[in-house]
Amino acid sequence: MSRQVYISGKLVPAEQATVSVFDHGLLYGDGVFEGLRSYQGKVFRLEQHVERLYESARAIRLDMPMSREEMFAAINNTVKANGIKDGYIRAVVTRGAGTLGLDPNRCSNPQVIIIADTIALYPKEFYDNGLELITASVIRNHPAALSPRIKSLNYLNNILAKIEGQKAGCVEALMLNHKGEVAECTGDNIFLVKHGRLTTPPLDAGILEGITRNAVLELAREAGIEVAESPLTKHDVYVADEAFLTGTAAEIVPVVKVDDRPIGSGKPGAVTKDLTERFHKLVRE
Ligand code: PMP
């Protein structure tokens, strides 16, 4: 059975799922998206992902062409139609086909596309031994230019930083904000542990409010771990006892080196391991 993609209100074989070359999602990155995960056929925190999608759309003044309930159904149906149990789902909403000019008002039909696929995970070695980061020279978008709170189709900011990481042999790169504070990685949020206290940059550091980030904050509070959302500098990273990244695809992945400096013992730490176990338990429930 060929893969079924949701587009223009229905499921069609992947080969037939095409968009116009005049779509402003393609021409200008004018649109929003979500990356979701299903475990045993159930989408993890579906409501939160859909809420973030609708908030992103609202932030770019894109009127969603369907209700949240219709979106839940479209996502669940796409997962089911592809027989996906443990998989990755991409929901994309573009401004739709318009003219060659920027004017979003000339785009009449926002396009909703949903793709359900198997999940491409980081190699097991990263989870066992941790990964290495560099700090990118490209800073995260200034919130007054394009808010990182919006999960928009314009990811060039992150892609440029990712390229820097890759050139240095790293799969992820740490991004600072315009104030020189730690923001996040190109597709993951970052956490530090120091003296048993868990800290992650606040939303006003100019980051995406990760669904996994929020889940980890909840789990840590439940576990009685002291947590803080407060500004962090590169210095805090270098002297941390532990560091890890969170994201829908990555889940929780330990970071053991940043800019060639070992973090803590240079091995995944106890708090990271504890939260990883708790997260695995949460997604299995
Ligand atoms: N930051 C950025 C820039 C992201 O694109 C993502 C999602 N890939 C995340 C953080 C993590 O967010 P979530 O946990 O919701 O996947």
PDB file of C-alpha atoms and ligand atoms in Angstrom:
ATOM      1  CA  MET A   1       0.000   0.000   0.000  1.00  0.00           C
ATOM      2  CA  SER A   2       1.431   3.375  -0.939  1.00  0.00           C
ATOM      3  CA  ARG A   3       1.681   6.088   1.658  1.00  0.00           C
ATOM      4  CA  GLN A   4      -1.410   8.233   2.093  1.00  0.00           C
ATOM      5  CA  VAL A   5      -0.962  11.972   2.495  1.00  0.00           C
ATOM      6  CA  TYR A   6      -3.690  14.343   3.658  1.00  0.00           C
ATOM      7  CA  ILE A   7      -4.049  17.315   1.319  1.00  0.00           C
ATOM      8  CA  SER A   8      -6.952  19.499   0.144  1.00  0.00           C
ATOM      9  CA  GLY A   9      -9.265  17.873   2.656  1.00  0.00           C
ATOM     10  CA  LYS A  10      -8.635  14.233   1.801  1.00  0.00           C
ATOM     11  CA  LEU A  11      -6.164  11.374   1.869  1.00  0.00           C
ATOM     12  CA  VAL A  12      -4.461  10.689  -1.464  1.00  0.00           C
ATOM     13  CA  PRO A  13      -1.527   8.463  -2.508  1.00  0.00           C
ATOM     14  CA  ALA A  14       1.764  10.290  -1.780  1.00  0.00           C
ATOM     15  CA  GLU A  15       2.594  10.639  -5.511  1.00  0.00           C
ATOM     16  CA  GLN A  16      -0.591  12.648  -6.018  1.00  0.00           C
ATOM     17  CA  ALA A  17      -0.012  14.934  -3.031  1.00  0.00           C
ATOM     18  CA  THR A  18       1.284  18.052  -4.794  1.00  0.00           C
ATOM     19  CA  VAL A  19       1.140  21.787  -4.172  1.00  0.00           C
ATOM     20  CA  SER A  20       1.122  24.705  -6.590  1.00  0.00           C
ATOM     21  CA  VAL A  21       4.416  26.378  -7.511  1.00  0.00           C
ATOM     22  CA  PHE A  22       2.559  29.614  -6.665  1.00  0.00           C
ATOM     23  CA  ASP A  23       1.994  28.527  -3.071  1.00  0.00           C
ATOM     24  CA  HIS A  24       3.466  31.168  -0.779  1.00  0.00           C
ATOM     25  CA  GLY A  25       4.637  28.409   1.543  1.00  0.00           C
ATOM     26  CA  LEU A  26       7.114  27.554  -1.205  1.00  0.00           C
ATOM     27  CA  LEU A  27       7.746  31.042  -2.577  1.00  0.00           C
ATOM     28  CA  TYR A  28       8.185  32.824   0.763  1.00  0.00           C
ATOM     29  CA  GLY A  29       8.118  30.275   3.584  1.00  0.00           C
ATOM     30  CA  ASP A  30       4.737  31.794   4.390  1.00  0.00           C
ATOM     31  CA  GLY A  31       3.099  29.174   6.573  1.00  0.00           C
ATOM     32  CA  VAL A  32       3.369  27.232   9.814  1.00  0.00           C
ATOM     33  CA  PHE A  33       3.940  23.632  10.824  1.00  0.00           C
ATOM     34  CA  GLU A  34       4.103  21.057  13.583  1.00  0.00           C
ATOM     35  CA  GLY A  35       6.132  17.916  14.133  1.00  0.00           C
ATOM     36  CA  LEU A  36       4.303  15.314  16.193  1.00  0.00           C
ATOM     37  CA  ARG A  37       5.016  11.832  17.384  1.00  0.00           C
ATOM     38  CA  SER A  38       2.829   8.769  17.755  1.00  0.00           C
ATOM     39  CA  TYR A  39       3.535   6.014  20.246  1.00  0.00           C
ATOM     40  CA  GLN A  40       1.645   2.736  19.825  1.00  0.00           C
ATOM     41  CA  GLY A  41      -0.706   4.471  17.408  1.00  0.00           C
ATOM     42  CA  LYS A  42      -1.563   7.323  19.790  1.00  0.00           C
ATOM     43  CA  VAL A  43      -0.364  10.855  19.064  1.00  0.00           C
ATOM     44  CA  PHE A  44       1.582  12.296  22.015  1.00  0.00           C
ATOM     45  CA  ARG A  45       0.069  15.557  23.332  1.00  0.00           C
ATOM     46  CA  LEU A  46      -1.988  16.063  20.177  1.00  0.00           C
ATOM     47  CA  GLU A  47      -4.046  18.870  21.715  1.00  0.00           C
ATOM     48  CA  GLN A  48      -0.937  20.848  22.679  1.00  0.00           C
ATOM     49  CA  HIS A  49       0.622  20.486  19.244  1.00  0.00           C
ATOM     50  CA  VAL A  50      -2.595  21.569  17.532  1.00  0.00           C
ATOM     51  CA  GLU A  51      -2.908  24.513  19.918  1.00  0.00           C
ATOM     52  CA  ARG A  52       0.650  25.615  19.085  1.00  0.00           C
ATOM     53  CA  LEU A  53      -0.126  25.231  15.366  1.00  0.00           C
ATOM     54  CA  TYR A  54      -3.211  27.440  15.695  1.00  0.00           C
ATOM     55  CA  GLU A  55      -1.259  29.994  17.725  1.00  0.00           C
ATOM     56  CA  SER A  56       1.495  30.062  15.115  1.00  0.00           C
ATOM     57  CA  ALA A  57      -1.159  30.593  12.420  1.00  0.00           C
ATOM     58  CA  ARG A  58      -2.770  33.347  14.448  1.00  0.00           C
ATOM     59  CA  ALA A  59       0.602  35.042  14.938  1.00  0.00           C
ATOM     60  CA  ILE A  60       1.108  35.248  11.172  1.00  0.00           C
ATOM     61  CA  ARG A  61      -2.537  36.225  10.619  1.00  0.00           C
ATOM     62  CA  LEU A  62      -3.388  33.069   8.733  1.00  0.00           C
ATOM     63  CA  ASP A  63      -7.000  31.972   9.154  1.00  0.00           C
ATOM     64  CA  MET A  64      -7.064  28.234   9.707  1.00  0.00           C
ATOM     65  CA  PRO A  65      -9.447  26.645   7.214  1.00  0.00           C
ATOM     66  CA  MET A  66     -10.680  24.030   9.701  1.00  0.00           C
ATOM     67  CA  SER A  67     -11.599  23.689  13.360  1.00  0.00           C
ATOM     68  CA  ARG A  68      -9.255  22.157  15.943  1.00  0.00           C
ATOM     69  CA  GLU A  69     -11.565  19.131  16.147  1.00  0.00           C
ATOM     70  CA  GLU A  70     -11.311  18.652  12.389  1.00  0.00           C
ATOM     71  CA  MET A  71      -7.540  18.938  12.688  1.00  0.00           C
ATOM     72  CA  PHE A  72      -7.429  16.278  15.438  1.00  0.00           C
ATOM     73  CA  ALA A  73      -9.465  13.967  13.197  1.00  0.00           C
ATOM     74  CA  ALA A  74      -7.360  14.676  10.094  1.00  0.00           C
ATOM     75  CA  ILE A  75      -4.131  13.902  11.989  1.00  0.00           C
ATOM     76  CA  ASN A  76      -5.502  10.748  13.634  1.00  0.00           C
ATOM     77  CA  ASN A  77      -6.968   9.511  10.347  1.00  0.00           C
ATOM     78  CA  THR A  78      -3.661  10.050   8.527  1.00  0.00           C
ATOM     79  CA  VAL A  79      -1.801   8.047  11.194  1.00  0.00           C
ATOM     80  CA  LYS A  80      -4.367   5.260  10.961  1.00  0.00           C
ATOM     81  CA  ALA A  81      -4.486   5.186   7.147  1.00  0.00           C
ATOM     82  CA  ASN A  82      -0.728   4.622   7.065  1.00  0.00           C
ATOM     83  CA  GLY A  83      -0.773   1.926   9.729  1.00  0.00           C
ATOM     84  CA  ILE A  84       1.729   3.976  11.761  1.00  0.00           C
ATOM     85  CA  LYS A  85       2.270   2.803  15.337  1.00  0.00           C
ATOM     86  CA  ASP A  86       5.517   4.498  16.420  1.00  0.00           C
ATOM     87  CA  GLY A  87       5.962   7.287  13.945  1.00  0.00           C
ATOM     88  CA  TYR A  88       6.496  10.938  13.148  1.00  0.00           C
ATOM     89  CA  ILE A  89       3.789  13.241  11.826  1.00  0.00           C
ATOM     90  CA  ARG A  90       4.249  16.515  10.011  1.00  0.00           C
ATOM     91  CA  ALA A  91       1.349  18.966   9.794  1.00  0.00           C
ATOM     92  CA  VAL A  92       1.897  21.893   7.446  1.00  0.00           C
ATOM     93  CA  VAL A  93      -0.355  24.868   6.740  1.00  0.00           C
ATOM     94  CA  THR A  94       0.675  27.168   3.918  1.00  0.00           C
ATOM     95  CA  ARG A  95      -0.796  30.519   2.961  1.00  0.00           C
ATOM     96  CA  GLY A  96      -1.865  28.853  -0.298  1.00  0.00           C
ATOM     97  CA  ALA A  97      -1.414  29.703  -3.960  1.00  0.00           C
ATOM     98  CA  GLY A  98      -1.201  33.400  -4.801  1.00  0.00           C
ATOM     99  CA  THR A  99       0.600  35.719  -7.156  1.00  0.00           C
ATOM    100  CA  LEU A 100       4.349  36.243  -7.412  1.00  0.00           C
ATOM    101  CA  GLY A 101       4.171  39.282  -5.125  1.00  0.00           C
ATOM    102  CA  LEU A 102       4.382  39.059  -1.342  1.00  0.00           C
ATOM    103  CA  ASP A 103       0.774  40.067  -0.775  1.00  0.00           C
ATOM    104  CA  PRO A 104      -0.801  37.370   1.401  1.00  0.00           C
ATOM    105  CA  ASN A 105      -4.258  38.728   0.587  1.00  0.00           C
ATOM    106  CA  ARG A 106      -3.892  37.366  -2.940  1.00  0.00           C
ATOM    107  CA  CYS A 107      -3.685  33.829  -1.533  1.00  0.00           C
ATOM    108  CA  SER A 108      -7.198  32.494  -1.254  1.00  0.00           C
ATOM    109  CA  ASN A 109      -6.804  28.928  -0.080  1.00  0.00           C
ATOM    110  CA  PRO A 110      -4.594  27.938   2.847  1.00  0.00           C
ATOM    111  CA  GLN A 111      -3.318  24.413   2.247  1.00  0.00           C
ATOM    112  CA  VAL A 112      -3.333  21.859   5.031  1.00  0.00           C
ATOM    113  CA  ILE A 113      -0.956  18.946   4.502  1.00  0.00           C
ATOM    114  CA  ILE A 114      -0.428  16.034   6.893  1.00  0.00           C
ATOM    115  CA  ILE A 115       2.277  13.414   6.403  1.00  0.00           C
ATOM    116  CA  ALA A 116       2.682  10.380   8.674  1.00  0.00           C
ATOM    117  CA  ASP A 117       5.959   8.539   8.422  1.00  0.00           C
ATOM    118  CA  THR A 118       8.211   6.212  10.314  1.00  0.00           C
ATOM    119  CA  ILE A 119      10.557   7.977  12.689  1.00  0.00           C
ATOM    120  CA  ALA A 120      14.216   8.636  11.887  1.00  0.00           C
ATOM    121  CA  LEU A 121      15.909   8.582  15.274  1.00  0.00           C
ATOM    122  CA  TYR A 122      19.355   9.769  16.300  1.00  0.00           C
ATOM    123  CA  PRO A 123      21.797   6.840  16.515  1.00  0.00           C
ATOM    124  CA  LYS A 124      21.573   4.879  19.785  1.00  0.00           C
ATOM    125  CA  GLU A 125      25.140   5.908  20.557  1.00  0.00           C
ATOM    126  CA  PHE A 126      24.009   9.521  21.163  1.00  0.00           C
ATOM    127  CA  TYR A 127      21.561   8.358  23.825  1.00  0.00           C
ATOM    128  CA  ASP A 128      24.113   6.082  25.463  1.00  0.00           C
ATOM    129  CA  ASN A 129      27.158   8.350  25.319  1.00  0.00           C
ATOM    130  CA  GLY A 130      25.746  11.827  24.621  1.00  0.00           C
ATOM    131  CA  LEU A 131      26.361  14.172  21.736  1.00  0.00           C
ATOM    132  CA  GLU A 132      28.607  17.098  21.087  1.00  0.00           C
ATOM    133  CA  LEU A 133      27.556  20.664  20.198  1.00  0.00           C
ATOM    134  CA  ILE A 134      29.211  23.791  18.987  1.00  0.00           C
ATOM    135  CA  THR A 135      27.859  27.296  19.478  1.00  0.00           C
ATOM    136  CA  ALA A 136      26.788  28.684  16.108  1.00  0.00           C
ATOM    137  CA  SER A 137      27.891  32.177  15.121  1.00  0.00           C
ATOM    138  CA  VAL A 138      24.418  32.724  13.634  1.00  0.00           C
ATOM    139  CA  ILE A 139      22.140  33.978  16.417  1.00  0.00           C
ATOM    140  CA  ARG A 140      18.485  32.976  16.819  1.00  0.00           C
ATOM    141  CA  ASN A 141      16.021  35.310  15.101  1.00  0.00           C
ATOM    142  CA  HIS A 142      15.399  38.515  17.008  1.00  0.00           C
ATOM    143  CA  PRO A 143      11.875  38.182  18.439  1.00  0.00           C
ATOM    144  CA  ALA A 144      10.980  41.575  16.999  1.00  0.00           C
ATOM    145  CA  ALA A 145      11.945  40.362  13.515  1.00  0.00           C
ATOM    146  CA  LEU A 146      10.389  36.899  13.505  1.00  0.00           C
ATOM    147  CA  SER A 147       9.388  35.472  16.852  1.00  0.00           C
ATOM    148  CA  PRO A 148      10.910  32.050  17.549  1.00  0.00           C
ATOM    149  CA  ARG A 149       7.611  31.293  19.317  1.00  0.00           C
ATOM    150  CA  ILE A 150       6.117  30.907  15.830  1.00  0.00           C
ATOM    151  CA  LYS A 151       6.825  27.516  14.270  1.00  0.00           C
ATOM    152  CA  SER A 152       6.906  28.968  10.787  1.00  0.00           C
ATOM    153  CA  LEU A 153       7.909  27.419   7.485  1.00  0.00           C
ATOM    154  CA  ASN A 154      10.798  29.877   7.432  1.00  0.00           C
ATOM    155  CA  TYR A 155      13.537  27.834   9.116  1.00  0.00           C
ATOM    156  CA  LEU A 156      16.556  29.355   7.375  1.00  0.00           C
ATOM    157  CA  ASN A 157      17.776  30.844  10.662  1.00  0.00           C
ATOM    158  CA  ASN A 158      18.015  27.348  12.121  1.00  0.00           C
ATOM    159  CA  ILE A 159      19.316  25.775   8.918  1.00  0.00           C
ATOM    160  CA  LEU A 160      22.239  28.216   8.743  1.00  0.00           C
ATOM    161  CA  ALA A 161      23.178  27.333  12.319  1.00  0.00           C
ATOM    162  CA  LYS A 162      22.747  23.625  11.579  1.00  0.00           C
ATOM    163  CA  ILE A 163      25.165  23.898   8.661  1.00  0.00           C
ATOM    164  CA  GLU A 164      27.733  25.428  11.004  1.00  0.00           C
ATOM    165  CA  GLY A 165      27.225  22.523  13.373  1.00  0.00           C
ATOM    166  CA  GLN A 166      27.582  19.967  10.624  1.00  0.00           C
ATOM    167  CA  LYS A 167      30.773  21.606   9.326  1.00  0.00           C
ATOM    168  CA  ALA A 168      32.160  21.121  12.834  1.00  0.00           C
ATOM    169  CA  GLY A 169      31.035  17.487  12.904  1.00  0.00           C
ATOM    170  CA  CYS A 170      28.011  18.068  15.156  1.00  0.00           C
ATOM    171  CA  VAL A 171      24.412  17.087  14.415  1.00  0.00           C
ATOM    172  CA  GLU A 172      23.057  19.982  16.478  1.00  0.00           C
ATOM    173  CA  ALA A 173      24.289  23.508  17.226  1.00  0.00           C
ATOM    174  CA  LEU A 174      23.643  25.788  20.158  1.00  0.00           C
ATOM    175  CA  MET A 175      22.114  29.136  19.253  1.00  0.00           C
ATOM    176  CA  LEU A 176      22.431  32.296  21.338  1.00  0.00           C
ATOM    177  CA  ASN A 177      19.963  35.173  21.187  1.00  0.00           C
ATOM    178  CA  HIS A 178      20.621  38.808  20.305  1.00  0.00           C
ATOM    179  CA  LYS A 179      21.579  39.473  23.946  1.00  0.00           C
ATOM    180  CA  GLY A 180      24.217  36.749  23.865  1.00  0.00           C
ATOM    181  CA  GLU A 181      22.154  34.461  26.103  1.00  0.00           C
ATOM    182  CA  VAL A 182      21.577  30.790  25.422  1.00  0.00           C
ATOM    183  CA  ALA A 183      18.404  30.316  23.397  1.00  0.00           C
ATOM    184  CA  GLU A 184      18.004  26.790  22.043  1.00  0.00           C
ATOM    185  CA  CYS A 185      19.391  24.426  19.433  1.00  0.00           C
ATOM    186  CA  THR A 186      18.326  24.365  15.788  1.00  0.00           C
ATOM    187  CA  GLY A 187      15.487  21.906  16.396  1.00  0.00           C
ATOM    188  CA  ASP A 188      15.626  21.145  20.117  1.00  0.00           C
ATOM    189  CA  ASN A 189      15.390  22.971  23.450  1.00  0.00           C
ATOM    190  CA  ILE A 190      18.266  22.865  25.925  1.00  0.00           C
ATOM    191  CA  PHE A 191      18.413  22.119  29.665  1.00  0.00           C
ATOM    192  CA  LEU A 192      21.287  22.373  32.133  1.00  0.00           C
ATOM    193  CA  VAL A 193      21.732  20.713  35.517  1.00  0.00           C
ATOM    194  CA  LYS A 194      23.879  22.383  38.191  1.00  0.00           C
ATOM    195  CA  HIS A 195      24.025  21.158  41.809  1.00  0.00           C
ATOM    196  CA  GLY A 196      20.903  19.084  41.135  1.00  0.00           C
ATOM    197  CA  ARG A 197      18.905  22.093  39.917  1.00  0.00           C
ATOM    198  CA  LEU A 198      17.396  21.999  36.432  1.00  0.00           C
ATOM    199  CA  THR A 199      17.429  25.197  34.364  1.00  0.00           C
ATOM    200  CA  THR A 200      16.211  25.978  30.872  1.00  0.00           C
ATOM    201  CA  PRO A 201      16.036  29.352  29.097  1.00  0.00           C
ATOM    202  CA  PRO A 202      12.739  31.234  29.557  1.00  0.00           C
ATOM    203  CA  LEU A 203      10.375  31.815  26.628  1.00  0.00           C
ATOM    204  CA  ASP A 204      11.472  35.452  26.396  1.00  0.00           C
ATOM    205  CA  ALA A 205      14.999  34.282  25.581  1.00  0.00           C
ATOM    206  CA  GLY A 206      13.486  33.877  22.086  1.00  0.00           C
ATOM    207  CA  ILE A 207      12.809  30.157  21.810  1.00  0.00           C
ATOM    208  CA  LEU A 208      10.150  27.783  20.635  1.00  0.00           C
ATOM    209  CA  GLU A 209       7.983  26.618  23.535  1.00  0.00           C
ATOM    210  CA  GLY A 210       8.756  22.949  23.037  1.00  0.00           C
ATOM    211  CA  ILE A 211       6.075  20.419  23.907  1.00  0.00           C
ATOM    212  CA  THR A 212       8.837  18.078  25.101  1.00  0.00           C
ATOM    213  CA  ARG A 213      10.381  20.945  27.112  1.00  0.00           C
ATOM    214  CA  ASN A 214       7.066  21.443  28.897  1.00  0.00           C
ATOM    215  CA  ALA A 215       6.677  17.714  29.523  1.00  0.00           C
ATOM    216  CA  VAL A 216      10.196  17.551  31.025  1.00  0.00           C
ATOM    217  CA  LEU A 217       9.494  20.572  33.256  1.00  0.00           C
ATOM    218  CA  GLU A 218       6.357  18.811  34.544  1.00  0.00           C
ATOM    219  CA  LEU A 219       8.179  15.530  35.108  1.00  0.00           C
ATOM    220  CA  ALA A 220      11.003  17.267  36.962  1.00  0.00           C
ATOM    221  CA  ARG A 221       8.575  19.108  39.255  1.00  0.00           C
ATOM    222  CA  GLU A 222       6.723  15.847  39.948  1.00  0.00           C
ATOM    223  CA  ALA A 223      10.061  14.219  40.793  1.00  0.00           C
ATOM    224  CA  GLY A 224      10.833  16.960  43.299  1.00  0.00           C
ATOM    225  CA  ILE A 225      13.696  18.337  41.237  1.00  0.00           C
ATOM    226  CA  GLU A 226      14.177  22.073  41.615  1.00  0.00           C
ATOM    227  CA  VAL A 227      13.450  23.716  38.247  1.00  0.00           C
ATOM    228  CA  ALA A 228      13.947  27.210  36.891  1.00  0.00           C
ATOM    229  CA  GLU A 229      13.277  28.978  33.623  1.00  0.00           C
ATOM    230  CA  SER A 230      15.951  31.630  33.746  1.00  0.00           C
ATOM    231  CA  PRO A 231      18.475  33.273  31.428  1.00  0.00           C
ATOM    232  CA  LEU A 232      21.634  31.264  30.770  1.00  0.00           C
ATOM    233  CA  THR A 233      24.966  32.250  29.313  1.00  0.00           C
ATOM    234  CA  LYS A 234      27.596  30.216  27.543  1.00  0.00           C
ATOM    235  CA  HIS A 235      29.497  30.275  30.834  1.00  0.00           C
ATOM    236  CA  ASP A 236      26.603  28.445  32.529  1.00  0.00           C
ATOM    237  CA  VAL A 237      26.787  25.795  29.818  1.00  0.00           C
ATOM    238  CA  TYR A 238      30.534  25.316  30.193  1.00  0.00           C
ATOM    239  CA  VAL A 239      30.350  24.906  33.990  1.00  0.00           C
ATOM    240  CA  ALA A 240      27.145  22.816  34.079  1.00  0.00           C
ATOM    241  CA  ASP A 241      27.181  19.350  35.653  1.00  0.00           C
ATOM    242  CA  GLU A 242      24.876  17.992  32.955  1.00  0.00           C
ATOM    243  CA  ALA A 243      23.198  19.174  29.772  1.00  0.00           C
ATOM    244  CA  PHE A 244      20.551  17.647  27.550  1.00  0.00           C
ATOM    245  CA  LEU A 245      18.316  18.500  24.616  1.00  0.00           C
ATOM    246  CA  THR A 246      14.598  17.906  24.231  1.00  0.00           C
ATOM    247  CA  GLY A 247      12.471  17.620  21.119  1.00  0.00           C
ATOM    248  CA  THR A 248       9.627  15.617  19.663  1.00  0.00           C
ATOM    249  CA  ALA A 249      11.903  13.546  17.449  1.00  0.00           C
ATOM    250  CA  ALA A 250      14.958  13.484  19.743  1.00  0.00           C
ATOM    251  CA  GLU A 251      12.976  13.045  23.011  1.00  0.00           C
ATOM    252  CA  ILE A 252      15.770  13.582  25.578  1.00  0.00           C
ATOM    253  CA  VAL A 253      19.361  13.363  24.403  1.00  0.00           C
ATOM    254  CA  PRO A 254      22.392  13.976  26.651  1.00  0.00           C
ATOM    255  CA  VAL A 255      24.985  16.590  25.682  1.00  0.00           C
ATOM    256  CA  VAL A 256      28.523  15.790  26.825  1.00  0.00           C
ATOM    257  CA  LYS A 257      30.649  18.352  25.029  1.00  0.00           C
ATOM    258  CA  VAL A 258      30.094  21.962  23.919  1.00  0.00           C
ATOM    259  CA  ASP A 259      32.685  23.924  21.938  1.00  0.00           C
ATOM    260  CA  ASP A 260      35.160  21.129  22.649  1.00  0.00           C
ATOM    261  CA  ARG A 261      34.660  21.484  26.426  1.00  0.00           C
ATOM    262  CA  PRO A 262      33.461  18.412  28.323  1.00  0.00           C
ATOM    263  CA  ILE A 263      30.251  19.080  30.264  1.00  0.00           C
ATOM    264  CA  GLY A 264      30.489  17.767  33.836  1.00  0.00           C
ATOM    265  CA  SER A 265      32.100  14.350  33.800  1.00  0.00           C
ATOM    266  CA  GLY A 266      31.839  14.214  30.001  1.00  0.00           C
ATOM    267  CA  LYS A 267      29.257  11.426  30.350  1.00  0.00           C
ATOM    268  CA  PRO A 268      25.425  11.487  30.526  1.00  0.00           C
ATOM    269  CA  GLY A 269      24.505  12.475  34.091  1.00  0.00           C
ATOM    270  CA  ALA A 270      22.163  11.014  36.695  1.00  0.00           C
ATOM    271  CA  VAL A 271      19.436  13.672  36.422  1.00  0.00           C
ATOM    272  CA  THR A 272      19.400  13.313  32.628  1.00  0.00           C
ATOM    273  CA  LYS A 273      19.061   9.539  32.947  1.00  0.00           C
ATOM    274  CA  ASP A 274      16.325   9.822  35.569  1.00  0.00           C
ATOM    275  CA  LEU A 275      14.277  12.259  33.471  1.00  0.00           C
ATOM    276  CA  THR A 276      14.784  10.105  30.372  1.00  0.00           C
ATOM    277  CA  GLU A 277      13.329   7.099  32.197  1.00  0.00           C
ATOM    278  CA  ARG A 278      10.413   9.174  33.423  1.00  0.00           C
ATOM    279  CA  PHE A 279       9.814  10.487  29.907  1.00  0.00           C
ATOM    280  CA  HIS A 280       9.839   6.989  28.408  1.00  0.00           C
ATOM    281  CA  LYS A 281       7.306   5.938  31.021  1.00  0.00           C
ATOM    282  CA  LEU A 282       5.119   8.963  30.247  1.00  0.00           C
ATOM    283  CA  VAL A 283       4.979   8.315  26.501  1.00  0.00           C
ATOM    284  CA  ARG A 284       4.216   4.633  27.033  1.00  0.00           C
ATOM    285  CA  GLU A 285       1.234   5.395  29.256  1.00  0.00           C
TER     286      GLU A 285
HETATM  287  N1  PMP B   1      13.173  24.382  19.104  1.00  0.00           N
HETATM  288  C1  PMP B   1      12.986  24.394  17.780  1.00  0.00           C
HETATM  289  C2  PMP B   1      13.575  25.515  16.988  1.00  0.00           C
HETATM  290  C3  PMP B   1      12.258  23.378  17.159  1.00  0.00           C
HETATM  291  O1  PMP B   1      12.069  23.384  15.844  1.00  0.00           O
HETATM  292  C4  PMP B   1      11.718  22.338  17.942  1.00  0.00           C
HETATM  293  C5  PMP B   1      10.881  21.256  17.331  1.00  0.00           C
HETATM  294  N2  PMP B   1      11.534  20.535  16.355  1.00  0.00           N
HETATM  295  C6  PMP B   1      11.964  22.338  19.316  1.00  0.00           C
HETATM  296  C7  PMP B   1      12.678  23.399  19.870  1.00  0.00           C
HETATM  297  C8  PMP B   1      11.431  21.267  20.213  1.00  0.00           C
HETATM  298  O2  PMP B   1      10.031  21.375  20.312  1.00  0.00           O
HETATM  299  P1  PMP B   1       9.096  20.114  20.548  1.00  0.00           P
HETATM  300  O3  PMP B   1       9.508  19.513  21.841  1.00  0.00           O
HETATM  301  O4  PMP B   1       7.720  20.660  20.579  1.00  0.00           O
HETATM  302  O5  PMP B   1       9.323  19.177  19.411  1.00  0.00           O
END
